[in-house]
Amino acid sequence: MTENLQPEARQILNILTSIPFEQCEPLDRNFASIPPRPGLYAVRHRTAGLLYIGKTKSLRGRFTGGHKAFLWAWLDQYSDEDVRISLYILSSWKTPTLLLELEAIILRSTEPSYNALIPTER
C-alpha cells in the first residue's frame, strides 16, 4: 500500500515546500484563517526551511489546541515574521492509517529538525 501512496506523498511535499513563504499562513496566535479541515502541514522558517511536518484531522484544531506549546516555542526562538505554516487541505477524508502512512513517507524523505526532537506516538 505504501508504494501506491508514494506519488501522492511526493505531490503533497512538493506543494507544501513550493508555496512561496509570503503566501504561507502567519503564526499570529489566533489561527482564524486556518480551516478546520483534515490535512498535512509544514511549519517553515524563512531561511532555515522546514522545521516540522505533521498531519491532522482538523488543521485549526491542531494549532489552537495540540501544538500551542510547540508553536509558542518556535515564536519564542524565532521572530514571528520568520515562521509560517504551509497547508495541504485534503479534499476527501483519508483513514487515519492512510494519513499516517502519507506523513511517514514525507518525513522519511525530508527529516525536518523538529520532528526528530518530538517523541513519536506510533
Coordinates of C-alpha atoms in Angstrom, one line a residue:
M1 CA 0.0 0.0 0.0
T2 CA 2.9 2.4 0.8
E3 CA 4.1 2.1 -2.8
N4 CA 0.7 3.3 -4.0
L5 CA 1.0 6.4 -1.8
Q6 CA 4.5 7.4 -2.9
P7 CA 3.3 9.6 -5.8
E8 CA 0.7 11.3 -3.7
A9 CA 3.2 11.9 -0.8
R10 CA 5.6 13.4 -3.3
Q11 CA 3.0 15.7 -4.7
I12 CA 1.9 16.8 -1.2
L13 CA 5.5 17.5 -0.2
N14 CA 6.1 19.5 -3.4
I15 CA 3.0 21.6 -2.7
L16 CA 4.0 22.2 1.0
T17 CA 7.5 23.3 0.1
S18 CA 6.8 25.2 -3.1
I19 CA 4.3 27.6 -1.7
P20 CA 6.1 31.0 -1.5
F21 CA 6.9 31.7 2.1
E22 CA 5.0 35.0 2.0
Q23 CA 1.8 33.1 1.0
C24 CA 2.0 30.7 3.9
E25 CA -0.2 31.2 7.0
P26 CA 1.4 33.5 9.5
L27 CA 1.7 32.5 13.2
D28 CA -0.5 35.1 14.8
R29 CA -1.6 33.1 17.9
N30 CA -5.2 33.2 16.6
F31 CA -5.2 30.9 13.6
A32 CA -8.7 32.0 12.5
S33 CA -7.6 31.8 8.8
I34 CA -6.7 28.1 9.1
P35 CA -9.6 25.9 8.1
P36 CA -11.0 23.2 10.4
R37 CA -10.4 20.5 7.7
P38 CA -8.1 17.5 7.6
G39 CA -4.7 17.9 6.1
L40 CA -1.0 17.9 6.2
Y41 CA 1.1 21.0 7.2
A42 CA 4.6 22.2 7.3
V43 CA 6.0 24.7 9.8
R44 CA 8.6 26.6 7.8
H45 CA 11.3 29.2 8.6
R46 CA 12.1 31.9 6.1
T47 CA 15.8 30.9 5.8
A48 CA 16.1 27.6 7.7
G49 CA 13.4 25.8 5.6
L50 CA 11.2 23.0 7.0
L51 CA 11.1 22.9 10.8
Y52 CA 8.2 20.4 11.2
I53 CA 5.7 18.4 9.2
G54 CA 2.5 16.9 10.6
K55 CA -0.9 15.6 9.8
T56 CA -4.3 16.2 11.5
K57 CA -8.0 15.7 11.1
S58 CA -8.5 19.4 11.9
L59 CA -5.8 21.9 10.9
R60 CA -7.3 24.7 13.0
G61 CA -7.8 22.4 16.0
R62 CA -4.2 21.2 15.8
F63 CA -2.9 24.8 16.1
T64 CA -5.4 26.1 18.6
G65 CA -5.1 23.0 20.8
G66 CA -2.4 20.4 20.4
H67 CA 0.5 22.3 19.0
K68 CA 0.3 25.5 21.0
A69 CA 3.3 24.8 23.2
F70 CA 5.5 23.9 20.2
L71 CA 4.3 27.0 18.3
W72 CA 5.0 29.3 21.1
A73 CA 8.5 27.8 21.5
W74 CA 9.1 28.5 17.8
L75 CA 7.8 32.0 18.1
D76 CA 10.0 32.5 21.2
Q77 CA 13.0 31.2 19.4
Y78 CA 12.4 32.8 16.1
S79 CA 10.8 36.1 15.0
D80 CA 7.1 35.5 14.3
E81 CA 7.7 37.1 10.8
D82 CA 10.2 34.3 10.0
V83 CA 7.9 31.3 10.8
R84 CA 4.8 30.4 8.8
I85 CA 2.7 27.3 8.1
S86 CA 2.1 25.9 4.6
L87 CA -1.1 23.8 4.4
Y88 CA -2.3 20.9 2.2
I89 CA -6.0 20.5 2.8
L90 CA -7.3 17.1 1.9
S91 CA -10.3 17.2 -0.4
S92 CA -11.5 13.8 0.8
W93 CA -11.0 12.2 4.2
K94 CA -8.3 9.6 4.3
T95 CA -8.4 7.0 7.0
P96 CA -6.1 7.7 10.0
T97 CA -3.9 4.8 8.7
L98 CA -3.5 6.3 5.2
L99 CA -2.8 9.7 6.7
L100 CA -0.2 8.3 9.0
E101 CA 1.4 6.5 6.0
L102 CA 1.5 9.6 3.9
E103 CA 3.1 11.5 6.8
A104 CA 5.7 8.8 7.3
I105 CA 6.7 8.8 3.6
I106 CA 7.1 12.6 3.6
L107 CA 9.1 12.5 6.9
R108 CA 11.4 9.8 5.6
S109 CA 12.3 12.0 2.6
T110 CA 12.7 15.3 4.5
E111 CA 13.6 14.6 8.1
P112 CA 12.7 18.1 9.5
S113 CA 14.7 19.0 12.5
Y114 CA 11.8 19.4 15.0
N115 CA 10.2 16.1 14.0
A116 CA 13.3 14.4 15.3
L117 CA 13.1 16.2 18.6
I118 CA 9.5 15.2 19.3
P119 CA 8.8 11.6 20.6
T120 CA 6.6 9.7 18.3
E121 CA 3.2 8.3 19.3
R122 CA 3.4 5.4 17.0

